[in-house]
Coordinates of C-alpha atoms in Angstrom, one line a residue:
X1 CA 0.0 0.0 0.0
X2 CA 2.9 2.0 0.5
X3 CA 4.8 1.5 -2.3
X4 CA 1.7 2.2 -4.3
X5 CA 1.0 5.7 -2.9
X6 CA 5.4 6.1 -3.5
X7 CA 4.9 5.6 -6.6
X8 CA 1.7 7.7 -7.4
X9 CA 3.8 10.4 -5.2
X10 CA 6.6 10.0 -8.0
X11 CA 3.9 10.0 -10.9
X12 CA 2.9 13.5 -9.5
X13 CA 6.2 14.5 -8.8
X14 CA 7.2 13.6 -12.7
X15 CA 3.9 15.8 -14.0
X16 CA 4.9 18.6 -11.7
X17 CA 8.9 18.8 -13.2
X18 CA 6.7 18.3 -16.9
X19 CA 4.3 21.3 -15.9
X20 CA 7.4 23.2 -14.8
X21 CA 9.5 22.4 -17.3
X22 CA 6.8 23.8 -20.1
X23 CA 4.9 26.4 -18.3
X24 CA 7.8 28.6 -17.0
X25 CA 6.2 31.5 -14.8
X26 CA 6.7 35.0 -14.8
X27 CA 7.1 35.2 -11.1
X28 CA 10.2 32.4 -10.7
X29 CA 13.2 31.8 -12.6
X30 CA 14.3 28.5 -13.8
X31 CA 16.6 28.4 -11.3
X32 CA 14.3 29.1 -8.5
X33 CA 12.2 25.7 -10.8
X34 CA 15.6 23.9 -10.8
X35 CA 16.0 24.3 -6.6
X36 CA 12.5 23.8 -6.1
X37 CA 12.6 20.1 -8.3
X38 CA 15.8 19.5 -6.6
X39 CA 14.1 20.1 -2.8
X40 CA 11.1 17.6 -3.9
X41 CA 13.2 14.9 -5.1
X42 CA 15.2 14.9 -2.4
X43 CA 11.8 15.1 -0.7
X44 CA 10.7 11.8 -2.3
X45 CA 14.0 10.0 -1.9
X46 CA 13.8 11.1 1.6
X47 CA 10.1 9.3 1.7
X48 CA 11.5 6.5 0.0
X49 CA 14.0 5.9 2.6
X50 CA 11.3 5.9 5.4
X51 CA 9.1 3.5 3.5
X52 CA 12.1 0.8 3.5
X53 CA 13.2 1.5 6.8
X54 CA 9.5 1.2 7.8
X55 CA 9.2 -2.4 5.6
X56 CA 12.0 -3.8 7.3
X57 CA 10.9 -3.1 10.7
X58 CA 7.4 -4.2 10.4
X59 CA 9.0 -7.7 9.2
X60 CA 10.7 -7.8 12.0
X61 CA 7.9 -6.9 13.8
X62 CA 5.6 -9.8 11.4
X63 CA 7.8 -12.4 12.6
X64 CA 8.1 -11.6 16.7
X65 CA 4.3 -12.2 16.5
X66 CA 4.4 -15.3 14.6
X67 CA 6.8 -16.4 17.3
X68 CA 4.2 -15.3 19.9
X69 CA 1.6 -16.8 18.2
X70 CA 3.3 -20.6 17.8
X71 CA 4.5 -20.2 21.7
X72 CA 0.6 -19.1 22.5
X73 CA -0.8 -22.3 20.6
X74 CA 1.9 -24.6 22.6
X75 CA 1.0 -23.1 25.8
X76 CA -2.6 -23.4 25.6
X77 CA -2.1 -26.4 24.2
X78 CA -0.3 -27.6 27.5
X79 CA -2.7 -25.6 29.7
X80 CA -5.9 -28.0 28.4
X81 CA -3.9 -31.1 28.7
X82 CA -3.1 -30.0 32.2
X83 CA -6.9 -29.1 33.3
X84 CA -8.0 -32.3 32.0
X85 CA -5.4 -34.2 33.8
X86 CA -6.6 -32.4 36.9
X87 CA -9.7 -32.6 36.9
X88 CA -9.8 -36.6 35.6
X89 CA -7.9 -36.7 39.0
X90 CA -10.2 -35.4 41.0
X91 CA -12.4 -37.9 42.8
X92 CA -16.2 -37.8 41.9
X93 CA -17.9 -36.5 44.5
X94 CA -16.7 -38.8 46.9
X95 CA -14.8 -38.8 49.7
X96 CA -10.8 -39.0 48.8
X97 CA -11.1 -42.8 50.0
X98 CA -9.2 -46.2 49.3
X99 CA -11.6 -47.4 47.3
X100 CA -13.1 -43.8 45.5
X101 CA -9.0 -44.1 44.3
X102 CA -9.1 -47.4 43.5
X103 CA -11.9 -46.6 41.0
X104 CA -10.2 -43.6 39.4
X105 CA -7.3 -45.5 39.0
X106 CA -9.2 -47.9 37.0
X107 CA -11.0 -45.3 35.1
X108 CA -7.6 -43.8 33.9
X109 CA -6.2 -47.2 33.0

């Protein structure tokens, strides 16, 4: 999305040196055009700069959460195993008794 609006900034850019270029004004100089097309383009190659710098930190970025998100899915993961086994260990209802573990133990086997 970036890199499209770059490039439609450059499109504009390119018209505006055009529309200078052929439409000198009364009020500027070409020399005053030439330092005003040099300011924007190192205006855009300034933009252009950011735009990378920002791609390469939101890949970074992209890939710490895809980290999160595989340790997230282990960890829940672990967390329902571990409920289950808890409460498959708890005795029914009954009294914690010889026998009531007896019968869980049987029901696990």
């Amino acid at each position: 999305e970036l890199e499209n609006q770059l490039s439609a900034k450059s499109k504009t850019l390119d018209e505006l040196k055009q529309s200078l270029a052929s439409n000198g004004s009364a009020e500027q100089t070409p020399e005053a055009h030439s330092l005003r097309i040099t300011e924007l383009c190192e205006m855009k190659d300034s933009i252009v700069n950011q735009v990378a710098q920002l791609k390469t930190s939101m890949e970074s970025i992209l890939e710490q959460w895809r980290a999160y998100d595989d340790i997230y899915a282990e960890v829940s993961l672990m967390t329902t195993r571990y409920l289950y086994c808890i409460d498959q260990c708890k005795p029914s209802g009954e009294e914690a008794s010889l026998e009531a573990l007896k019968k869980q133990v049987k029901t696990l086997q």
